[in-house]
XYZ file of C-alpha atoms in Angstrom:
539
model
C -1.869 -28.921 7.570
C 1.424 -27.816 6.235
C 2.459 -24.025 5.746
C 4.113 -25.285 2.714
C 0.968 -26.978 1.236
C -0.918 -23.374 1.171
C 2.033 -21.617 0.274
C 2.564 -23.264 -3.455
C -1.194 -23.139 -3.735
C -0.903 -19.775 -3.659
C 1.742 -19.209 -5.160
C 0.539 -21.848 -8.204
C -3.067 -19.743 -7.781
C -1.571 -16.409 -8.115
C 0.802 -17.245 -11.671
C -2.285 -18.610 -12.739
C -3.994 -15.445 -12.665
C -1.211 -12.977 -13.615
C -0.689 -15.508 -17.128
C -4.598 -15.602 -17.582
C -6.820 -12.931 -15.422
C -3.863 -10.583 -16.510
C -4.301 -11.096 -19.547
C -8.176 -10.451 -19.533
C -7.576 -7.093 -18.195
C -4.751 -6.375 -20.877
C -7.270 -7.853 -23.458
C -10.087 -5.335 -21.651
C -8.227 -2.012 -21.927
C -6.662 -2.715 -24.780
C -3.211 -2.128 -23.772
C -1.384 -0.341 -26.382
C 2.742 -0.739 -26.564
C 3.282 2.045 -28.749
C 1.309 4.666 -27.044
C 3.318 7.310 -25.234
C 2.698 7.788 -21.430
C 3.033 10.665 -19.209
C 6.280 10.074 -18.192
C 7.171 11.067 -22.178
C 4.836 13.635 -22.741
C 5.202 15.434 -19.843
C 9.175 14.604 -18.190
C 9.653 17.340 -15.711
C 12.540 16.124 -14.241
C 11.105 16.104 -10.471
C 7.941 13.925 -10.354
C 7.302 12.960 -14.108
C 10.756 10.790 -15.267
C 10.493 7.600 -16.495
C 11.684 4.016 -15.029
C 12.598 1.079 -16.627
C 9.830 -1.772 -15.551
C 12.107 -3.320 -12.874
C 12.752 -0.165 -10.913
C 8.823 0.587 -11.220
C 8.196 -2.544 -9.911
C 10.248 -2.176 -7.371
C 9.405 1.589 -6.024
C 5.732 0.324 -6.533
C 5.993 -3.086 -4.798
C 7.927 -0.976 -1.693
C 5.227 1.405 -1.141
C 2.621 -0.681 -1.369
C 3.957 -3.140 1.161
C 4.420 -1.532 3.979
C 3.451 -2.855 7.492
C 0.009 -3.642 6.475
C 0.308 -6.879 4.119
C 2.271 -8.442 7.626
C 0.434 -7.295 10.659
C -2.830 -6.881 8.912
C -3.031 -10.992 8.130
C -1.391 -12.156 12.076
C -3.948 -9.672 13.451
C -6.728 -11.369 11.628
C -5.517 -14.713 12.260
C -7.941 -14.747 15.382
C -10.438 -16.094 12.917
C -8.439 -19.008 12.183
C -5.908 -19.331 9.689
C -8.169 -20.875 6.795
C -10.649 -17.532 6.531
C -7.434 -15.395 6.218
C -6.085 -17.491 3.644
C -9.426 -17.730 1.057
C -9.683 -14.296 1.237
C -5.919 -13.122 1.042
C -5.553 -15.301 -2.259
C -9.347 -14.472 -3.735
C -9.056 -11.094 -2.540
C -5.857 -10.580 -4.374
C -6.851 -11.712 -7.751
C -10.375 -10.560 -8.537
C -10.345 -7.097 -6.095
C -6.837 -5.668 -4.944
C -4.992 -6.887 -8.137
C -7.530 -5.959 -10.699
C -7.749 -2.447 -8.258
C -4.275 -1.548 -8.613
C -4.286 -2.342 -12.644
C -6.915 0.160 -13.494
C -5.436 2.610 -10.541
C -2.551 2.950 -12.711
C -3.811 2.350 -15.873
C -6.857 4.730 -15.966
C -4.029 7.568 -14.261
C -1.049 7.037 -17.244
C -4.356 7.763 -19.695
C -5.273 11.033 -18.031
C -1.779 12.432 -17.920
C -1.078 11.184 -14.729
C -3.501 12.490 -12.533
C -4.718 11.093 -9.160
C -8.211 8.518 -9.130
C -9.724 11.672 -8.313
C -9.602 13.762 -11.364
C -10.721 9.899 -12.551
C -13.736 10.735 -10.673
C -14.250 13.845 -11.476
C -14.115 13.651 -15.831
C -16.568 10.167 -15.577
C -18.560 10.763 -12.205
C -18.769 14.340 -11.313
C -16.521 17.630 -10.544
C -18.611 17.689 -7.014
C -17.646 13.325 -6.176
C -14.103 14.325 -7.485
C -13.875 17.360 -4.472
C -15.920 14.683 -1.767
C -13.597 11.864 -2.980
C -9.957 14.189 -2.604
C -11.181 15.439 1.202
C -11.919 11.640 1.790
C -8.619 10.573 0.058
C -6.941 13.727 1.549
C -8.384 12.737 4.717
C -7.342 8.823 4.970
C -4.075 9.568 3.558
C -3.329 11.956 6.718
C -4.350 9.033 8.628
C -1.771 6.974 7.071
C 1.384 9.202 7.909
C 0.370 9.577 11.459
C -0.415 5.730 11.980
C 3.617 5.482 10.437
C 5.200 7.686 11.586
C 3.686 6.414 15.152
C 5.386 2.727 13.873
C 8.244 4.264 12.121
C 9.458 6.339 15.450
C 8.600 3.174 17.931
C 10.623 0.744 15.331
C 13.578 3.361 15.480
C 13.630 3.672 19.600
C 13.150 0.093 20.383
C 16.173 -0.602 18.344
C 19.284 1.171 17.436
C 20.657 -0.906 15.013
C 17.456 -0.799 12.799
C 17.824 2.890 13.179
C 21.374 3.108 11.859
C 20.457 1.103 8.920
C 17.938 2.856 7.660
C 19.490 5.821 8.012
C 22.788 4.381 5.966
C 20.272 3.316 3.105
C 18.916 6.532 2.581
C 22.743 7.431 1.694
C 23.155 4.844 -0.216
C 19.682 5.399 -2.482
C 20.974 9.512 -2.923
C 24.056 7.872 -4.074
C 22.556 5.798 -6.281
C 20.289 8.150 -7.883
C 23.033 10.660 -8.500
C 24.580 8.003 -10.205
C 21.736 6.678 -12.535
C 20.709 10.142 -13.688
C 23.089 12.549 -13.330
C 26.545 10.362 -13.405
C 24.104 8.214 -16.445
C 25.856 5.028 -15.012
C 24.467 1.473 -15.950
C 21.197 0.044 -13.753
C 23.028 -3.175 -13.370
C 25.934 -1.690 -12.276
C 24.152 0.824 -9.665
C 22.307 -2.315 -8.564
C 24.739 -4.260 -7.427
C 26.918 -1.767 -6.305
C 23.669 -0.540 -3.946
C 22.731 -3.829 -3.278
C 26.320 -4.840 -1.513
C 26.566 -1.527 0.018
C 22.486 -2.220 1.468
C 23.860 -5.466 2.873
C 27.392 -3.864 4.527
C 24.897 -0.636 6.151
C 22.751 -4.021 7.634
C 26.261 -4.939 9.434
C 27.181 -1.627 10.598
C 23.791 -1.348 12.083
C 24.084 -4.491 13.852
C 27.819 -4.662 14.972
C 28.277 -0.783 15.519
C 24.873 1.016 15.904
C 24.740 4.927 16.763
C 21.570 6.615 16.460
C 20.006 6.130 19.990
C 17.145 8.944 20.392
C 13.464 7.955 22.009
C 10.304 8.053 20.505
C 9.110 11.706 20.814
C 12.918 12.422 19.311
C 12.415 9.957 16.399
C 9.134 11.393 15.709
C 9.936 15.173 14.957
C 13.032 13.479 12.813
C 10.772 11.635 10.862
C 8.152 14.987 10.266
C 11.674 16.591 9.095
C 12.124 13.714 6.900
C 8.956 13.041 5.040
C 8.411 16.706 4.268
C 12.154 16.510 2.206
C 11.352 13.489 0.980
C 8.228 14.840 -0.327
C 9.167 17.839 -1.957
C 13.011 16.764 -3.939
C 12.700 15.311 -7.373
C 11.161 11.314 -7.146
C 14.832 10.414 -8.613
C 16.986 12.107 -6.018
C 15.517 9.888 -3.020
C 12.514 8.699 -3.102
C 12.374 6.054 -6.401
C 15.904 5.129 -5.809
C 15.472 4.314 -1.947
C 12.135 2.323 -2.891
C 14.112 0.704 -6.054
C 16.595 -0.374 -3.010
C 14.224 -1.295 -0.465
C 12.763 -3.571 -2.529
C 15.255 -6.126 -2.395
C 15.322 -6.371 1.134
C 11.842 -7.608 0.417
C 12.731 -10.188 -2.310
C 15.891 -11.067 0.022
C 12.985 -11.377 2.833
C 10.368 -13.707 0.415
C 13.144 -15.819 -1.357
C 14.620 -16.478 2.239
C 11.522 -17.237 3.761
C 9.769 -19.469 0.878
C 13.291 -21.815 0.896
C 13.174 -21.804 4.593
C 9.811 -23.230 4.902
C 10.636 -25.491 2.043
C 13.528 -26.849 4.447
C 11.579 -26.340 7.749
C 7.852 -27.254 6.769
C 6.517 -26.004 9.718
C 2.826 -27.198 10.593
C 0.190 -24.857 10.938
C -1.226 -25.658 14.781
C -3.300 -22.706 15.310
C -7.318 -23.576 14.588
C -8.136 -23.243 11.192
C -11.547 -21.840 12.383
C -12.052 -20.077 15.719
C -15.408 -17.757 15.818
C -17.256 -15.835 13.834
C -17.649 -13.131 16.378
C -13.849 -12.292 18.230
C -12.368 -10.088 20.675
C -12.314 -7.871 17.235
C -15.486 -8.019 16.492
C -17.706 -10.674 13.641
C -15.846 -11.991 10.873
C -17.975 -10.153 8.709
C -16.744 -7.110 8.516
C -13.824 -6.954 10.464
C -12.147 -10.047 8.979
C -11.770 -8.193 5.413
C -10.875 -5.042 7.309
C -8.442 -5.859 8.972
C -6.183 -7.925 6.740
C -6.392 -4.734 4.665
C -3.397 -4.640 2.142
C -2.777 -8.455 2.744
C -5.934 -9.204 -0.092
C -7.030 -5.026 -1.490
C -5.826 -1.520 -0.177
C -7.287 2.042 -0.972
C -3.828 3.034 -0.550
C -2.251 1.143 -3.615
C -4.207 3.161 -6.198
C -3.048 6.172 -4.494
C 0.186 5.050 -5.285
C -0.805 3.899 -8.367
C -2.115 7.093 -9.674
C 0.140 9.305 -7.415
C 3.630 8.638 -8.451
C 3.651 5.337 -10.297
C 1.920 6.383 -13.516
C 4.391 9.677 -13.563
C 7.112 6.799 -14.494
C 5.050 4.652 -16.111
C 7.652 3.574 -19.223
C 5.381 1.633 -21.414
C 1.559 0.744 -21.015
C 2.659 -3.384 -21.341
C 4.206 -2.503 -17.721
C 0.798 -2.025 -16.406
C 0.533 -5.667 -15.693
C 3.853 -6.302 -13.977
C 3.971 -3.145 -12.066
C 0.086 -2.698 -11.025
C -1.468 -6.550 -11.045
C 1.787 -8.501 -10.436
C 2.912 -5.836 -7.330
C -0.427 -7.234 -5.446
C -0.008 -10.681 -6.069
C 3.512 -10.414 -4.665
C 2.223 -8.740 -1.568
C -0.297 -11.844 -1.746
C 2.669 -14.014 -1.025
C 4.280 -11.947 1.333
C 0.769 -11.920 3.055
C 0.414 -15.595 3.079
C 3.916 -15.946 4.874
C 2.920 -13.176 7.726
C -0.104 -15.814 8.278
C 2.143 -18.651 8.384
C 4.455 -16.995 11.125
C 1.264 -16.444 13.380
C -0.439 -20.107 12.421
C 2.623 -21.827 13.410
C 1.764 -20.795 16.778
C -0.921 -21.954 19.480
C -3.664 -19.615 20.932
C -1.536 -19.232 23.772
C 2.001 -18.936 21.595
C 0.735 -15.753 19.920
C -0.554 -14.374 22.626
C 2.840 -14.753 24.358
C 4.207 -13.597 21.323
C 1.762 -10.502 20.701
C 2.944 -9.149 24.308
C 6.783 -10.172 24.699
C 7.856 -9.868 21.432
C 7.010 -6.455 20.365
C 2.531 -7.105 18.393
C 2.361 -8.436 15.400
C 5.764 -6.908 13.940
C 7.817 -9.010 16.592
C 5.431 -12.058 15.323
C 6.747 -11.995 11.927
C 10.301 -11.181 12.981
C 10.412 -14.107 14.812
C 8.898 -16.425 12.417
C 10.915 -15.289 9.770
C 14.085 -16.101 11.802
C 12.582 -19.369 12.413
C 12.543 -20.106 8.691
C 15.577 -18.466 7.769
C 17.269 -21.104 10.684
C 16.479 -23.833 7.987
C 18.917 -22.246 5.867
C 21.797 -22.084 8.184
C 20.997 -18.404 9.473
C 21.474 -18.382 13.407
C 17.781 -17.723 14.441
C 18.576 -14.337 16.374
C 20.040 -13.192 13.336
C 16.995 -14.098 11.277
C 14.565 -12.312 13.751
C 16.847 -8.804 13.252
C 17.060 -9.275 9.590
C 13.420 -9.540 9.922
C 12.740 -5.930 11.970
C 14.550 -3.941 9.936
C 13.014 -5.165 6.263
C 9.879 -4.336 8.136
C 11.210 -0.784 9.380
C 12.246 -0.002 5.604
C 9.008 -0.544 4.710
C 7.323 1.293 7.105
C 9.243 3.722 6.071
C 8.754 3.988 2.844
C 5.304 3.813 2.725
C 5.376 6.724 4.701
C 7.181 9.266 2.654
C 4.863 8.078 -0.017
C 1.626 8.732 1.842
C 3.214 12.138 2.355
C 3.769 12.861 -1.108
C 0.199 11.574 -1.905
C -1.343 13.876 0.457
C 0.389 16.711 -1.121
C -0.789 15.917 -4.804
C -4.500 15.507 -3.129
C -4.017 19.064 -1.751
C -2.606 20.786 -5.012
C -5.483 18.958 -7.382
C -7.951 20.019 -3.724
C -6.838 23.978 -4.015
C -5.805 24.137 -7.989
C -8.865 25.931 -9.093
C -10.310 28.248 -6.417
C -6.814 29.196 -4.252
C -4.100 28.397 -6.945
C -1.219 30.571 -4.693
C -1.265 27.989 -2.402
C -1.571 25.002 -4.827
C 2.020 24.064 -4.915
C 4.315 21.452 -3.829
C 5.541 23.122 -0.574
C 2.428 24.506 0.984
C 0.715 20.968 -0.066
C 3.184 19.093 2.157
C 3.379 21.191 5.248
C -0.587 21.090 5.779
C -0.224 17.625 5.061
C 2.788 17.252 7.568
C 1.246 19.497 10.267
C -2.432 17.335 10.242
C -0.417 13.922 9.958
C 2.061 14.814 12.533
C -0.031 16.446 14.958
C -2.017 12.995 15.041
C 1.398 11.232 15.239
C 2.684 13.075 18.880
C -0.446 11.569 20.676
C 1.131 8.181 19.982
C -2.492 6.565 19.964
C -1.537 3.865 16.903
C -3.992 1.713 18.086
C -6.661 3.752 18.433
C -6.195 5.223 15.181
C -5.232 1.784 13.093
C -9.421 0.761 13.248
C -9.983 3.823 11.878
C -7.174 4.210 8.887
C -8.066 0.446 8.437
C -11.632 1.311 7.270
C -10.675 4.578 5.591
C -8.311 2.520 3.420
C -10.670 -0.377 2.733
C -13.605 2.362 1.802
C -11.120 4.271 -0.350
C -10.810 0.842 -2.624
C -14.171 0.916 -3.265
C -14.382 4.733 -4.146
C -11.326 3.785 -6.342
C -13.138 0.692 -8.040
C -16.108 3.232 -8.484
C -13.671 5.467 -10.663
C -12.658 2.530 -12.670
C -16.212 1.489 -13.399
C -17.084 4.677 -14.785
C -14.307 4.876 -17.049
C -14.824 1.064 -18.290
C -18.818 1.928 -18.617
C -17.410 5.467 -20.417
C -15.831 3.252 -23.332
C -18.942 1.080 -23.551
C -16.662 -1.850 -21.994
C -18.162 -4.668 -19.856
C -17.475 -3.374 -16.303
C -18.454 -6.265 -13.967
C -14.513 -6.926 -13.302
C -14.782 -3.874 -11.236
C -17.929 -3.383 -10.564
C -18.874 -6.451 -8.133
C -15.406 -5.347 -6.301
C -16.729 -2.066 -5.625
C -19.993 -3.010 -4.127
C -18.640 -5.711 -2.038
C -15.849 -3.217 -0.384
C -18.238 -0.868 -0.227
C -20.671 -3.001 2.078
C -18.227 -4.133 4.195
C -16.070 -1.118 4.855
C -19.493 1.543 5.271
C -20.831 -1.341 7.940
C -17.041 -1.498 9.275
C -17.453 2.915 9.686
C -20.682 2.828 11.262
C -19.811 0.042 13.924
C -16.255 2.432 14.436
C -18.327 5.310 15.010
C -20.332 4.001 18.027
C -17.202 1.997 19.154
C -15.381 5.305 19.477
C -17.769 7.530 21.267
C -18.336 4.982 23.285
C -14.926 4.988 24.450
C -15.006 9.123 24.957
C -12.483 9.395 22.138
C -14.018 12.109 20.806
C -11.800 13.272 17.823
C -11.324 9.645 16.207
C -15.412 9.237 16.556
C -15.729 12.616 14.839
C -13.382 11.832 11.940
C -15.077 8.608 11.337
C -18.141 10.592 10.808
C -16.593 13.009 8.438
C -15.234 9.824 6.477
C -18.462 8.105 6.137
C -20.079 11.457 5.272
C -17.717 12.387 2.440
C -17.943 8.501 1.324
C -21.632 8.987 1.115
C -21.472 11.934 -1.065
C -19.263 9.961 -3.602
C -21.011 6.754 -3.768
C -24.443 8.411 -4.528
C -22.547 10.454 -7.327
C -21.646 7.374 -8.309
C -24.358 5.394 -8.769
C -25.842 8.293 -10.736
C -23.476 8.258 -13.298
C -23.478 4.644 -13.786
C -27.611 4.590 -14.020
C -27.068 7.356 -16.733
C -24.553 5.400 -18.404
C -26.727 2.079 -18.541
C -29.631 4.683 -19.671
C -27.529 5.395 -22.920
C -26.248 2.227 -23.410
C -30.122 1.066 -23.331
C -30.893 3.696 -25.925
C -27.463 3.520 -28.127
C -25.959 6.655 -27.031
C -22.949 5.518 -25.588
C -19.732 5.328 -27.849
């Protein structure tokens, strides 16, 4: 089999569905054109500001893909390829994608706020406070498993350092000039877009930022607590907006290179159902986490996306079309491990630097087709992974803090604020970050994430069954990431006091109790809701 021939499936698959399941949802919520979002009703200048669909798309699409949609899918490849690949292209259309719409959508209709104040109005006030510890919780888990990446990414290699460090520059720059110097988006664009490509060659010809991990680390806890607190269009949706062409640079590139290469897939379609991971089922949907449906994403989605939300017709592009991009992106991480043998990737999984180095090197493979010296191609590749990893941490950082404020808004209001939200958030995330146990924590965040989909979906079902709507787009969703991901919790449980690691067996106990709380709450309120649409209350 051909990486090519299950590419344009895909790809053919996925337009499908954004032209007609799209459209179903659009048709569902009744997406309105002319109604004004939080981004106009409520402009503040720091988190709510408005962005034209393209930049949305692209601050959305950057956070969202971060490490996971690539070493999720090589990491699950240990199945065989053809598993991976049903589930990465269902699992984007009927659950992530359809996740991520109503994540945004359901948050631009309640001013903003996060999937738990979702919860809270249609569920519950006590599932809203269970569902913000959990999301608090698993989004704390997310900056330390980054910044663990972020800092290793940085030390291995000074040049991907040095870049990243120029683009942040160059996205201040650019946001200056979009809203304070009001300069065209074009023009910023391609101004930031050459200047993104000349920081690439200064970090590759004359790197200097050489500091080791422990170094990089405390940087990066400087960093994201900065990043969190300035106004969205001083760094952070500027430096996404950026970002987010080294992705399309990264997908173009690699789609035409396998076009010219047409590499064959030679790893077994099928392996095992049970793995040096564990069975298929769970683990398989687990672990290619963001690849097919992330908790994460409607974080995002209802975290800072919907505070720029421009129109409600964006909804589609920004929160359905994001996913089945990362689909495709997804796809081409399994093709760079399924061009290997078993014994290629695990040569390639201990000499090239895990799963990261797996993709780096396939994409320089593909971009070779094109004329790009391979070596070349394989840097190129590191450091549009390094952005990302990147920027999906600053953005878990900021989502932490606006779980904390919502958390403390009510009963201790003098520390509900943007500052005291990010440095608890900082301290909890960072402490987990200096023990440098990624691996030990990435099972763990994995679940978290997948659990926090289905809490999400759980939201969304309430609010569809809340306008009498016919909610079985989200509702089979929930329950199937709900049976996996609790199963996944339980197994991670005994796995990790079985090992002695005592703190990451305790936390997964805390998760699946919180998780509990919420999906009983849940299940209440949709019985009571099917009791009143059985007797004609509901509207």
């Amino acid at each position: 089999m051909s990486l090519l021939t299950i590419l344009i499936l895909a790809i053919i698959l996925y337009i499908i569905a954004y032209r007609i399941y799209g459209s179903f949802l659009d048709k569902l919520v009744e997406i309105d054109d002319k109604a004004k979002t939080p981004a106009h009703t409520m402009t503040d200048g720091v988190d709510y500001v408005p962005a034209k669909a393209p930049v949305l798309l692209g601050h959305h699409f950057a956070s969202i893909a971060g490490a996971g949609p690539i070493t999720g899918p090589i990491a699950a490849v240990v199945f065989g390829w053809l598993p991976c690949f049903i589930w990465i292209v269902l699992g984007c259309i009927f659950v992530g994608g359809v996740h991520d719409y109503f994540g945004l959508i359901t948050s631009a209709r309640h001013k903003g706020k996060s999937v738990g104040e979702i919860i809270g109005q249609y569920v519950g006030k006590k599932a809203r406070t269970w569902f913000l510890l959990f999301a608090w919780l698993a989004l704390v888990l997310v900056v330390a498993v980054f910044t663990i990446l972020t800092a290793q990414a940085f030390a291995a290699n000074a040049s991907v350092a040095t870049a990243g460090f120029l683009m942040l520059l160059i996205a201040m720059a650019m946001g200056f000039a979009l809203y304070r110097a009001n300069m065209s988006l074009p023009l910023v664009t391609v101004i930031g877009v050459i200047l993104l490509f000349v920081s690439i060659w200064i970090g590759l010809n004359s790197p200097f930022l050489f500091f080791n991990q422990v170094t990089w680390t405390w940087i990066l806890i400087a960093y994201i607590f900065l990043a969190s607190t300035l106004p969205v269009w001083m760094l952070l949706q500027p430096r996404d907006y950026l970002s987010s062409f080294l992705l399309y640079v990264a997908l173009i590139g690699g789609i035409l290179g396998i076009l010219v290469v047409r590499p064959t897939l030679v790893y077994p379609a099928y392996t095992s159902f049970k793995t040096g991971v564990g069975f298929l089922f769970p683990m398989l949907f687990v672990t290619i986490a963001c690849g097919a449906v992330s908790g994460f994403h409607s974080m995002v989605a209802s975290g800072t996306t919907a505070k720029q939300l421009d129109n409600e017709k964006d909804t589609r592009l920004v929160g359905y079309g994001a996913m089945l991009l990362e689909g495709v992106l997804a796809v081409i991480a399994l093709g760079t491990a399924a061009i290997l043998t078993q014994e290629g990737m695990k040569t390639g999984l201990a000499e090239w630097g895990g799963a990261v180095g797996i993709f780096a090197h396939g994409l320089g493979k593909f971009l070779a087709g094109l004329g790009v010296p391979e070596q070349t191609g394989v840097v190129f590749g590191s450091l549009t992974i390094s952005a990302f990893l990147i920027t999906s941490l600053d953005t878990a950082t900021r989502l932490g803090r606006y779980c904390f404020e919502e958390l403390t808004a009510e009963k201790m209001p003098s520390i509900s604020n943007r500052y005291m939200g990010t440095i608890i958030t900082v301290i909890a995330g960072g402490a987990l970050a200096l023990t440098g146990q990624w691996a030990a924590i990435w099972p763990i965040f994995g679940s978290s994430n997948q659990l926090l989909a289905g809490l999400s979906l759980m939201g969304a079902t309430a609010y569809l069954a809340h306008l009498g709507k016919n909610f079985k787009v989200t509702y089979y969703p929930m329950a199937f990431m709900m049976i996996v991901t609790i199963v996944a919790l339980i197994n991670l449980v005994f796995t990790n006091f079985g090992r002695g690691n005592v703190l990451l067996g305790t936390v997964s106990i805390l998760l699946l109790i919180l998780a509990s709380f919420v999906v009983y709450s849940g299940f209440q309120a949709l019985g009571k809701f099917k009791e009143k649409v059985s007797t004609g209350e509901a509207k």
